[in-house]
């Protein structure tokens, strides 16, 4: 029993390893947080602190990891990059008008190398050829666009 008292750090290390291996089976990111607490308990034991202090440090570190670290890690793991497919990926892109656009007469706009039919998002606008526009919406095969103001227009 005296050996265990002098080498309690090894028990903390064994617990940390056990919890780490068990985490590989569960993948819930709970046991790994407890393993970090066990490592904190091991460090406290190596510093020569009494058993009560080791338990308190291990428990505090585990609770802190569960409350502060785990939620953000889980959120980051469960959220991936947003995938835009089809014509929806064109929304927010810029294009150049190749044929004048009015509400009554759809025109043409080149977006990412493709030519689309286009109407103005604001039906009161007329957009001249050569003007840069932003795609606000796609309806069917028609882009609803709005002109991007240039420095000359804002003066």
Tab-separated table of N, CA and C in Angstrom:
chain	number	residue	atom	x	y	z
A	1	UNK	N	0.829	-1.192	0.000
A	1	UNK	CA	0.000	0.000	0.000
A	1	UNK	C	0.865	1.244	0.000
A	2	UNK	N	2.045	1.132	0.612
A	2	UNK	CA	2.943	2.281	0.640
A	2	UNK	C	3.429	2.628	-0.766
A	3	UNK	N	3.637	1.590	-1.595
A	3	UNK	CA	4.092	1.821	-2.954
A	3	UNK	C	3.057	2.622	-3.750
A	4	UNK	N	1.769	2.278	-3.571
A	4	UNK	CA	0.702	2.985	-4.278
A	4	UNK	C	0.646	4.444	-3.851
A	5	UNK	N	0.858	4.700	-2.562
A	5	UNK	CA	0.860	6.080	-2.090
A	5	UNK	C	1.983	6.891	-2.698
A	6	UNK	N	3.131	6.258	-2.915
A	6	UNK	CA	4.273	6.960	-3.512
A	6	UNK	C	4.157	7.057	-5.029
A	7	UNK	N	3.410	6.174	-5.621
A	7	UNK	CA	3.307	6.127	-7.081
A	7	UNK	C	1.860	6.271	-7.566
A	8	UNK	N	1.111	7.106	-6.890
A	8	UNK	CA	-0.283	7.302	-7.273
A	8	UNK	C	-0.400	7.896	-8.676
A	9	UNK	N	0.628	8.577	-9.120
A	9	UNK	CA	0.615	9.129	-10.473
A	9	UNK	C	0.431	8.036	-11.521
A	10	UNK	N	0.967	6.850	-11.262
A	10	UNK	CA	0.837	5.747	-12.220
A	10	UNK	C	-0.614	5.265	-12.307
A	11	UNK	N	-1.348	5.333	-11.201
A	11	UNK	CA	-2.766	4.976	-11.230
A	11	UNK	C	-3.542	5.991	-12.058
A	12	UNK	N	-3.196	7.277	-11.902
A	12	UNK	CA	-3.843	8.317	-12.710
A	12	UNK	C	-3.516	8.118	-14.196
A	13	UNK	N	-2.282	7.768	-14.489
A	13	UNK	CA	-1.873	7.527	-15.873
A	13	UNK	C	-2.614	6.333	-16.453
A	14	UNK	N	-2.734	5.271	-15.688
A	14	UNK	CA	-3.466	4.088	-16.150
A	14	UNK	C	-4.932	4.431	-16.405
A	15	UNK	N	-5.517	5.236	-15.520
A	15	UNK	CA	-6.904	5.652	-15.708
A	15	UNK	C	-7.042	6.491	-16.980
A	16	UNK	N	-6.100	7.399	-17.222
A	16	UNK	CA	-6.138	8.233	-18.426
A	16	UNK	C	-6.032	7.385	-19.689
A	17	UNK	N	-5.138	6.410	-19.678
A	17	UNK	CA	-4.985	5.529	-20.835
A	17	UNK	C	-6.253	4.709	-21.043
A	18	UNK	N	-6.804	4.163	-19.980
A	18	UNK	CA	-8.040	3.382	-20.080
A	18	UNK	C	-9.173	4.222	-20.660
A	19	UNK	N	-9.328	5.435	-20.143
A	19	UNK	CA	-10.386	6.314	-20.646
A	19	UNK	C	-10.146	6.706	-22.102
A	20	UNK	N	-8.878	6.916	-22.457
A	20	UNK	CA	-8.558	7.243	-23.850
A	20	UNK	C	-8.900	6.111	-24.794
A	21	UNK	N	-8.581	4.892	-24.403
A	21	UNK	CA	-8.911	3.722	-25.231
A	21	UNK	C	-10.423	3.528	-25.285
A	22	UNK	N	-11.101	3.718	-24.173
A	22	UNK	CA	-12.560	3.579	-24.151
A	22	UNK	C	-13.211	4.640	-25.041
A	23	UNK	N	-12.603	5.816	-25.121
A	23	UNK	CA	-13.125	6.869	-25.998
A	23	UNK	C	-13.071	6.437	-27.457
A	24	UNK	N	-12.060	5.685	-27.820
A	24	UNK	CA	-11.958	5.181	-29.190
A	24	UNK	C	-13.139	4.285	-29.543
A	25	UNK	N	-13.730	3.664	-28.546
A	25	UNK	CA	-14.884	2.798	-28.781
A	25	UNK	C	-16.193	3.594	-28.819
A	26	UNK	N	-16.287	4.644	-28.018
A	26	UNK	CA	-17.557	5.366	-27.916
A	26	UNK	C	-17.645	6.551	-28.872
A	27	UNK	N	-16.556	7.270	-29.065
A	27	UNK	CA	-16.506	8.453	-29.934
A	27	UNK	C	-17.526	9.523	-29.561
A	28	UNK	N	-17.821	9.655	-28.275
A	28	UNK	CA	-18.749	10.682	-27.802
A	28	UNK	C	-18.032	11.930	-27.290
A	29	UNK	N	-16.733	11.880	-27.194
A	29	UNK	CA	-15.901	12.972	-26.683
A	29	UNK	C	-16.205	13.298	-25.226
A	30	UNK	N	-16.691	12.314	-24.483
A	30	UNK	CA	-16.894	12.492	-23.047
A	30	UNK	C	-15.728	11.861	-22.299
A	31	UNK	N	-15.422	10.633	-22.651
A	31	UNK	CA	-14.367	9.916	-21.933
A	31	UNK	C	-12.993	10.564	-22.142
A	32	UNK	N	-12.769	11.160	-23.290
A	32	UNK	CA	-11.478	11.815	-23.519
A	32	UNK	C	-11.343	13.053	-22.630
A	33	UNK	N	-12.458	13.713	-22.361
A	33	UNK	CA	-12.427	14.860	-21.451
A	33	UNK	C	-12.120	14.394	-20.021
A	34	UNK	N	-12.659	13.241	-19.655
A	34	UNK	CA	-12.345	12.674	-18.343
A	34	UNK	C	-10.889	12.219	-18.291
A	35	UNK	N	-10.368	11.741	-19.413
A	35	UNK	CA	-8.963	11.338	-19.474
A	35	UNK	C	-8.049	12.545	-19.261
A	36	UNK	N	-8.437	13.693	-19.794
A	36	UNK	CA	-7.654	14.914	-19.558
A	36	UNK	C	-7.663	15.255	-18.074
A	37	UNK	N	-8.812	15.061	-17.419
A	37	UNK	CA	-8.878	15.269	-15.971
A	37	UNK	C	-7.964	14.309	-15.228
A	38	UNK	N	-7.883	13.064	-15.693
A	38	UNK	CA	-6.987	12.091	-15.062
A	38	UNK	C	-5.527	12.500	-15.249
A	39	UNK	N	-5.209	13.056	-16.402
A	39	UNK	CA	-3.842	13.553	-16.623
A	39	UNK	C	-3.550	14.713	-15.672
A	40	UNK	N	-4.539	15.571	-15.453
A	40	UNK	CA	-4.348	16.666	-14.495
A	40	UNK	C	-4.128	16.111	-13.087
A	41	UNK	N	-4.858	15.060	-12.737
A	41	UNK	CA	-4.648	14.405	-11.449
A	41	UNK	C	-3.263	13.789	-11.351
A	42	UNK	N	-2.781	13.235	-12.454
A	42	UNK	CA	-1.439	12.650	-12.473
A	42	UNK	C	-0.375	13.735	-12.247
A	43	UNK	N	-0.537	14.858	-12.908
A	43	UNK	CA	0.432	15.950	-12.740
A	43	UNK	C	0.413	16.437	-11.298
A	44	UNK	N	-0.776	16.524	-10.720
A	44	UNK	CA	-0.897	16.948	-9.326
A	44	UNK	C	-0.219	15.941	-8.404
A	45	UNK	N	-0.348	14.652	-8.721
A	45	UNK	CA	0.309	13.609	-7.914
A	45	UNK	C	1.822	13.702	-8.045
A	46	UNK	N	2.298	13.985	-9.246
A	46	UNK	CA	3.745	14.119	-9.449
A	46	UNK	C	4.315	15.315	-8.688
A	47	UNK	N	3.486	16.339	-8.482
A	47	UNK	CA	3.923	17.500	-7.710
A	47	UNK	C	3.876	17.248	-6.211
A	48	UNK	N	3.374	16.087	-5.805
A	48	UNK	CA	3.381	15.718	-4.390
A	48	UNK	C	2.187	16.190	-3.596
A	49	UNK	N	1.102	16.532	-4.242
A	49	UNK	CA	-0.095	17.005	-3.545
A	49	UNK	C	-0.815	15.827	-2.892
A	50	UNK	N	-1.584	16.102	-1.840
A	50	UNK	CA	-2.340	15.018	-1.195
A	50	UNK	C	-3.430	14.465	-2.122
A	51	UNK	N	-3.926	13.287	-1.793
A	51	UNK	CA	-4.905	12.587	-2.625
A	51	UNK	C	-6.161	13.430	-2.841
A	52	UNK	N	-6.628	14.116	-1.792
A	52	UNK	CA	-7.822	14.946	-1.935
A	52	UNK	C	-7.602	16.036	-2.977
A	53	UNK	N	-6.446	16.668	-2.958
A	53	UNK	CA	-6.142	17.706	-3.947
A	53	UNK	C	-6.089	17.102	-5.352
A	54	UNK	N	-5.547	15.911	-5.474
A	54	UNK	CA	-5.484	15.252	-6.781
A	54	UNK	C	-6.880	14.986	-7.328
A	55	UNK	N	-7.743	14.492	-6.469
A	55	UNK	CA	-9.119	14.200	-6.888
A	55	UNK	C	-9.844	15.487	-7.269
A	56	UNK	N	-9.663	16.545	-6.478
A	56	UNK	CA	-10.323	17.820	-6.779
A	56	UNK	C	-9.818	18.408	-8.099
A	57	UNK	N	-8.510	18.352	-8.333
A	57	UNK	CA	-7.955	18.872	-9.581
A	57	UNK	C	-8.446	18.049	-10.767
A	58	UNK	N	-8.437	16.730	-10.626
A	58	UNK	CA	-8.909	15.865	-11.709
A	58	UNK	C	-10.384	16.120	-12.008
A	59	UNK	N	-11.180	16.221	-10.973
A	59	UNK	CA	-12.609	16.501	-11.155
A	59	UNK	C	-12.855	17.867	-11.763
A	60	UNK	N	-12.138	18.867	-11.280
A	60	UNK	CA	-12.294	20.220	-11.817
A	60	UNK	C	-11.883	20.312	-13.276
A	61	UNK	N	-10.771	19.662	-13.609
A	61	UNK	CA	-10.320	19.675	-15.001
A	61	UNK	C	-11.313	18.939	-15.896
A	62	UNK	N	-11.855	17.837	-15.419
A	62	UNK	CA	-12.833	17.073	-16.209
A	62	UNK	C	-14.094	17.892	-16.449
A	63	UNK	N	-14.608	18.518	-15.405
A	63	UNK	CA	-15.814	19.334	-15.540
A	63	UNK	C	-15.548	20.520	-16.475
A	64	UNK	N	-14.390	21.134	-16.321
A	64	UNK	CA	-14.054	22.265	-17.191
A	64	UNK	C	-13.970	21.834	-18.657
A	65	UNK	N	-13.356	20.694	-18.906
A	65	UNK	CA	-13.259	20.198	-20.279
A	65	UNK	C	-14.639	19.870	-20.844
A	66	UNK	N	-15.482	19.247	-20.031
A	66	UNK	CA	-16.827	18.906	-20.497
A	66	UNK	C	-17.665	20.146	-20.766
A	67	UNK	N	-17.508	21.168	-19.942
A	67	UNK	CA	-18.336	22.366	-20.075
A	67	UNK	C	-17.795	23.359	-21.094
A	68	UNK	N	-16.478	23.470	-21.197
A	68	UNK	CA	-15.906	24.525	-22.033
A	68	UNK	C	-15.387	24.041	-23.380
A	69	UNK	N	-14.793	22.888	-23.421
A	69	UNK	CA	-14.142	22.435	-24.652
A	69	UNK	C	-15.058	21.549	-25.495
A	70	UNK	N	-15.714	20.592	-24.876
A	70	UNK	CA	-16.493	19.604	-25.629
A	70	UNK	C	-17.571	20.227	-26.511
A	71	UNK	N	-18.368	21.206	-26.033
A	71	UNK	CA	-19.425	21.740	-26.904
A	71	UNK	C	-18.888	22.332	-28.212
A	72	UNK	N	-17.798	23.072	-28.137
A	72	UNK	CA	-17.278	23.669	-29.362
A	72	UNK	C	-16.659	22.626	-30.281
A	73	UNK	N	-16.029	21.610	-29.710
A	73	UNK	CA	-15.438	20.547	-30.538
A	73	UNK	C	-16.540	19.742	-31.221
A	74	UNK	N	-17.601	19.406	-30.495
A	74	UNK	CA	-18.710	18.658	-31.082
A	74	UNK	C	-19.380	19.479	-32.186
A	75	UNK	N	-19.579	20.751	-31.938
A	75	UNK	CA	-20.198	21.615	-32.946
A	75	UNK	C	-19.338	21.668	-34.202
A	76	UNK	N	-18.055	21.788	-34.006
A	76	UNK	CA	-17.145	21.865	-35.154
A	76	UNK	C	-17.102	20.551	-35.930
A	77	UNK	N	-17.140	19.432	-35.238
A	77	UNK	CA	-17.114	18.139	-35.905
A	77	UNK	C	-18.411	17.839	-36.646
A	78	UNK	N	-19.524	18.276	-36.107
A	78	UNK	CA	-20.816	17.963	-36.715
A	78	UNK	C	-21.214	18.922	-37.812
A	79	UNK	N	-20.560	20.067	-37.903
A	79	UNK	CA	-20.888	21.004	-38.974
A	79	UNK	C	-19.762	20.980	-39.991
A	80	UNK	N	-20.128	20.721	-41.203
A	80	UNK	CA	-19.145	20.697	-42.279
A	80	UNK	C	-19.328	21.902	-43.173
A	81	UNK	N	-18.563	21.972	-44.212
A	81	UNK	CA	-18.738	23.090	-45.127
A	81	UNK	C	-20.079	22.970	-45.839
A	82	UNK	N	-20.705	24.101	-46.074
A	82	UNK	CA	-21.989	24.096	-46.751
A	82	UNK	C	-21.756	23.831	-48.222
A	83	UNK	N	-22.479	22.897	-48.754
A	83	UNK	CA	-22.308	22.494	-50.135
A	83	UNK	C	-23.395	23.137	-50.977
A	84	UNK	N	-22.994	23.927	-51.952
A	84	UNK	CA	-23.933	24.556	-52.873
A	84	UNK	C	-23.889	23.802	-54.185
A	85	UNK	N	-25.027	23.314	-54.587
A	85	UNK	CA	-25.111	22.553	-55.826
A	85	UNK	C	-26.023	23.258	-56.818
A	86	UNK	N	-25.850	22.947	-58.080
A	86	UNK	CA	-26.730	23.458	-59.120
A	86	UNK	C	-26.629	24.959	-59.278
A	87	UNK	N	-27.739	25.534	-59.699
A	87	UNK	CA	-27.717	26.967	-59.959
A	87	UNK	C	-27.720	27.797	-58.680
A	88	UNK	N	-28.009	27.189	-57.527
A	88	UNK	CA	-27.983	27.913	-56.261
A	88	UNK	C	-26.613	28.465	-55.916
A	89	UNK	N	-25.566	27.843	-56.454
A	89	UNK	CA	-24.218	28.332	-56.166
A	89	UNK	C	-23.926	29.659	-56.855
A	90	UNK	N	-24.773	30.072	-57.785
A	90	UNK	CA	-24.558	31.336	-58.493
A	90	UNK	C	-25.054	32.545	-57.709
A	91	UNK	N	-25.932	32.317	-56.744
A	91	UNK	CA	-26.463	33.432	-55.954
A	91	UNK	C	-25.317	34.093	-55.197
A	92	UNK	N	-25.213	35.400	-55.359
A	92	UNK	CA	-24.141	36.163	-54.721
A	92	UNK	C	-22.954	36.382	-55.643
A	93	UNK	N	-22.906	35.706	-56.765
A	93	UNK	CA	-21.802	35.889	-57.717
A	93	UNK	C	-22.042	37.129	-58.558
A	94	UNK	N	-20.975	37.574	-59.184
A	94	UNK	CA	-21.056	38.735	-60.061
A	94	UNK	C	-20.949	38.291	-61.512
A	95	UNK	N	-21.563	39.056	-62.387
A	95	UNK	CA	-21.521	38.773	-63.809
A	95	UNK	C	-21.515	40.069	-64.591
A	96	UNK	N	-21.350	39.934	-65.901
A	96	UNK	CA	-21.333	41.097	-66.793
A	96	UNK	C	-22.491	40.955	-67.771
A	97	UNK	N	-23.256	42.045	-67.923
A	97	UNK	CA	-24.405	42.047	-68.822
A	97	UNK	C	-23.904	42.038	-70.265
A	98	UNK	N	-24.387	41.089	-71.063
A	98	UNK	CA	-23.992	41.018	-72.479
A	98	UNK	C	-25.084	41.553	-73.391
A	99	UNK	N	-26.323	41.572	-72.945
A	99	UNK	CA	-27.442	42.178	-73.677
A	99	UNK	C	-28.296	42.913	-72.650
A	100	UNK	N	-28.712	44.143	-73.001
A	100	UNK	CA	-29.443	45.014	-72.067
A	100	UNK	C	-30.606	44.280	-71.413
A	101	UNK	N	-30.830	44.606	-70.137
A	101	UNK	CA	-31.849	43.926	-69.333
A	101	UNK	C	-32.885	44.950	-68.886
A	102	UNK	N	-34.167	44.648	-69.131
A	102	UNK	CA	-35.268	45.442	-68.588
A	102	UNK	C	-36.291	44.479	-68.020
A	103	UNK	N	-37.265	45.013	-67.317
A	103	UNK	CA	-38.305	44.152	-66.745
A	103	UNK	C	-39.149	43.518	-67.832
A	104	UNK	N	-39.369	44.244	-68.944
A	104	UNK	CA	-40.206	43.731	-70.030
A	104	UNK	C	-39.431	42.881	-71.027
A	105	UNK	N	-38.140	43.114	-71.125
A	105	UNK	CA	-37.301	42.410	-72.096
A	105	UNK	C	-36.114	41.775	-71.384
A	106	UNK	N	-36.160	40.472	-71.116
A	106	UNK	CA	-35.013	39.831	-70.474
A	106	UNK	C	-33.767	39.971	-71.335
A	107	UNK	N	-32.644	40.105	-70.668
A	107	UNK	CA	-31.380	40.225	-71.378
A	107	UNK	C	-30.502	39.028	-71.080
A	108	UNK	N	-29.232	39.214	-71.300
A	108	UNK	CA	-28.269	38.141	-71.073
A	108	UNK	C	-27.171	38.647	-70.148
A	109	UNK	N	-26.650	37.705	-69.315
A	109	UNK	CA	-25.555	38.041	-68.408
A	109	UNK	C	-24.593	36.860	-68.381
A	110	UNK	N	-23.292	37.162	-68.385
A	110	UNK	CA	-22.265	36.120	-68.317
A	110	UNK	C	-21.839	35.985	-66.853
A	111	UNK	N	-22.079	34.772	-66.311
A	111	UNK	CA	-21.747	34.476	-64.912
A	111	UNK	C	-20.833	33.268	-64.904
A	112	UNK	N	-19.638	33.430	-64.406
A	112	UNK	CA	-18.664	32.330	-64.326
A	112	UNK	C	-18.489	31.606	-65.659
A	113	UNK	N	-18.482	32.363	-66.744
A	113	UNK	CA	-18.242	31.774	-68.058
A	113	UNK	C	-19.488	31.266	-68.753
A	114	UNK	N	-20.616	31.196	-68.076
A	114	UNK	CA	-21.873	30.746	-68.684
A	114	UNK	C	-22.773	31.936	-68.933
A	115	UNK	N	-23.532	31.886	-70.014
A	115	UNK	CA	-24.468	32.968	-70.333
A	115	UNK	C	-25.857	32.546	-69.871
A	116	UNK	N	-26.472	33.415	-69.086
A	116	UNK	CA	-27.794	33.176	-68.533
A	116	UNK	C	-28.755	34.254	-69.026
A	117	UNK	N	-30.037	33.891	-69.146
A	117	UNK	CA	-31.037	34.933	-69.350
A	117	UNK	C	-31.218	35.630	-68.009
A	118	UNK	N	-31.509	36.922	-68.056
A	118	UNK	CA	-31.570	37.676	-66.807
A	118	UNK	C	-32.648	38.745	-66.869
A	119	UNK	N	-33.241	39.002	-65.728
A	119	UNK	CA	-34.166	40.117	-65.547
A	119	UNK	C	-33.706	40.889	-64.325
A	120	UNK	N	-34.064	42.175	-64.241
A	120	UNK	CA	-33.642	42.944	-63.062
A	120	UNK	C	-34.436	42.522	-61.831
A	121	UNK	N	-33.759	42.468	-60.684
A	121	UNK	CA	-34.418	42.148	-59.421
A	121	UNK	C	-35.427	43.234	-59.079
A	122	UNK	N	-35.051	44.483	-59.370
A	122	UNK	CA	-35.942	45.627	-59.205
A	122	UNK	C	-36.564	45.905	-60.574
A	123	UNK	N	-37.863	45.652	-60.739
A	123	UNK	CA	-38.468	45.762	-62.071
A	123	UNK	C	-38.442	47.180	-62.662
A	124	UNK	N	-38.105	48.184	-61.892
A	124	UNK	CA	-38.060	49.548	-62.428
A	124	UNK	C	-36.715	49.878	-63.066
A	125	UNK	N	-35.751	48.977	-62.957
A	125	UNK	CA	-34.400	49.254	-63.468
A	125	UNK	C	-34.228	48.788	-64.906
A	126	UNK	N	-33.342	49.490	-65.600
A	126	UNK	CA	-32.837	49.061	-66.896
A	126	UNK	C	-31.332	48.958	-66.735
A	127	UNK	N	-30.790	47.820	-67.103
A	127	UNK	CA	-29.358	47.584	-66.922
A	127	UNK	C	-28.724	47.464	-68.303
A	128	UNK	N	-27.758	48.324	-68.573
A	128	UNK	CA	-27.125	48.385	-69.891
A	128	UNK	C	-26.085	47.289	-70.047
A	129	UNK	N	-25.797	46.957	-71.308
A	129	UNK	CA	-24.763	45.960	-71.611
A	129	UNK	C	-23.412	46.473	-71.116
A	130	UNK	N	-22.599	45.568	-70.620
A	130	UNK	CA	-21.278	45.911	-70.110
A	130	UNK	C	-21.247	46.235	-68.626
A	131	UNK	N	-22.401	46.382	-68.022
A	131	UNK	CA	-22.471	46.715	-66.598
A	131	UNK	C	-22.283	45.451	-65.762
A	132	UNK	N	-21.646	45.606	-64.604
A	132	UNK	CA	-21.440	44.487	-63.682
A	132	UNK	C	-22.651	44.366	-62.771
A	133	UNK	N	-23.127	43.132	-62.596
A	133	UNK	CA	-24.308	42.883	-61.778
A	133	UNK	C	-24.013	41.778	-60.781
A	134	UNK	N	-24.846	41.728	-59.762
A	134	UNK	CA	-24.776	40.648	-58.776
A	134	UNK	C	-26.050	39.827	-58.873
A	135	UNK	N	-25.903	38.511	-58.789
A	135	UNK	CA	-27.059	37.614	-58.860
A	135	UNK	C	-27.718	37.580	-57.483
A	136	UNK	N	-28.995	37.969	-57.441
A	136	UNK	CA	-29.749	37.948	-56.192
A	136	UNK	C	-30.557	36.666	-56.037
A	137	UNK	N	-31.000	36.100	-57.173
A	137	UNK	CA	-31.875	34.936	-57.112
A	137	UNK	C	-31.842	34.245	-58.471
A	138	UNK	N	-32.157	32.957	-58.472
A	138	UNK	CA	-32.309	32.206	-59.719
A	138	UNK	C	-33.725	31.649	-59.723
A	139	UNK	N	-34.469	31.955	-60.771
A	139	UNK	CA	-35.827	31.406	-60.939
A	139	UNK	C	-35.847	30.630	-62.249
A	140	UNK	N	-35.898	29.322	-62.124
A	140	UNK	CA	-35.845	28.489	-63.321
A	140	UNK	C	-34.483	28.632	-63.979
A	141	UNK	N	-34.491	29.154	-65.226
A	141	UNK	CA	-33.240	29.379	-65.950
A	141	UNK	C	-32.958	30.860	-66.106
A	142	UNK	N	-33.580	31.683	-65.257
A	142	UNK	CA	-33.410	33.136	-65.340
A	142	UNK	C	-32.788	33.654	-64.059
A	143	UNK	N	-31.758	34.458	-64.235
A	143	UNK	CA	-31.092	35.080	-63.084
A	143	UNK	C	-31.730	36.429	-62.813
A	144	UNK	N	-32.066	36.676	-61.567
A	144	UNK	CA	-32.542	37.991	-61.165
A	144	UNK	C	-31.331	38.734	-60.630
A	145	UNK	N	-30.990	39.836	-61.293
A	145	UNK	CA	-29.740	40.526	-61.008
A	145	UNK	C	-29.987	41.969	-60.609
A	146	UNK	N	-28.978	42.542	-59.977
A	146	UNK	CA	-29.013	43.946	-59.568
A	146	UNK	C	-27.654	44.552	-59.897
A	147	UNK	N	-27.653	45.759	-60.461
A	147	UNK	CA	-26.352	46.349	-60.823
A	147	UNK	C	-25.517	46.679	-59.599
A	148	UNK	N	-24.207	46.547	-59.775
A	148	UNK	CA	-23.261	46.911	-58.727
A	148	UNK	C	-22.811	48.330	-59.014
A	149	UNK	N	-23.029	49.260	-58.063
A	149	UNK	CA	-22.629	50.640	-58.329
A	149	UNK	C	-21.117	50.768	-58.474
A	150	UNK	N	-20.696	51.632	-59.385
A	150	UNK	CA	-19.282	51.916	-59.559
A	150	UNK	C	-18.972	53.254	-58.934
A	151	UNK	N	-17.698	53.594	-58.826
A	151	UNK	CA	-17.319	54.879	-58.228
A	151	UNK	C	-17.838	56.049	-59.033
A	152	UNK	N	-17.886	55.921	-60.363
A	152	UNK	CA	-18.372	57.020	-61.202
A	152	UNK	C	-19.849	57.310	-60.948
A	153	UNK	N	-20.645	56.256	-60.680
A	153	UNK	CA	-22.073	56.413	-60.443
A	153	UNK	C	-22.367	57.033	-59.094
A	154	UNK	N	-21.502	56.820	-58.103
A	154	UNK	CA	-21.794	57.304	-56.756
A	154	UNK	C	-21.445	58.771	-56.571
A	155	UNK	N	-20.751	59.399	-57.533
A	155	UNK	CA	-20.416	60.828	-57.418
A	155	UNK	C	-21.563	61.727	-57.703
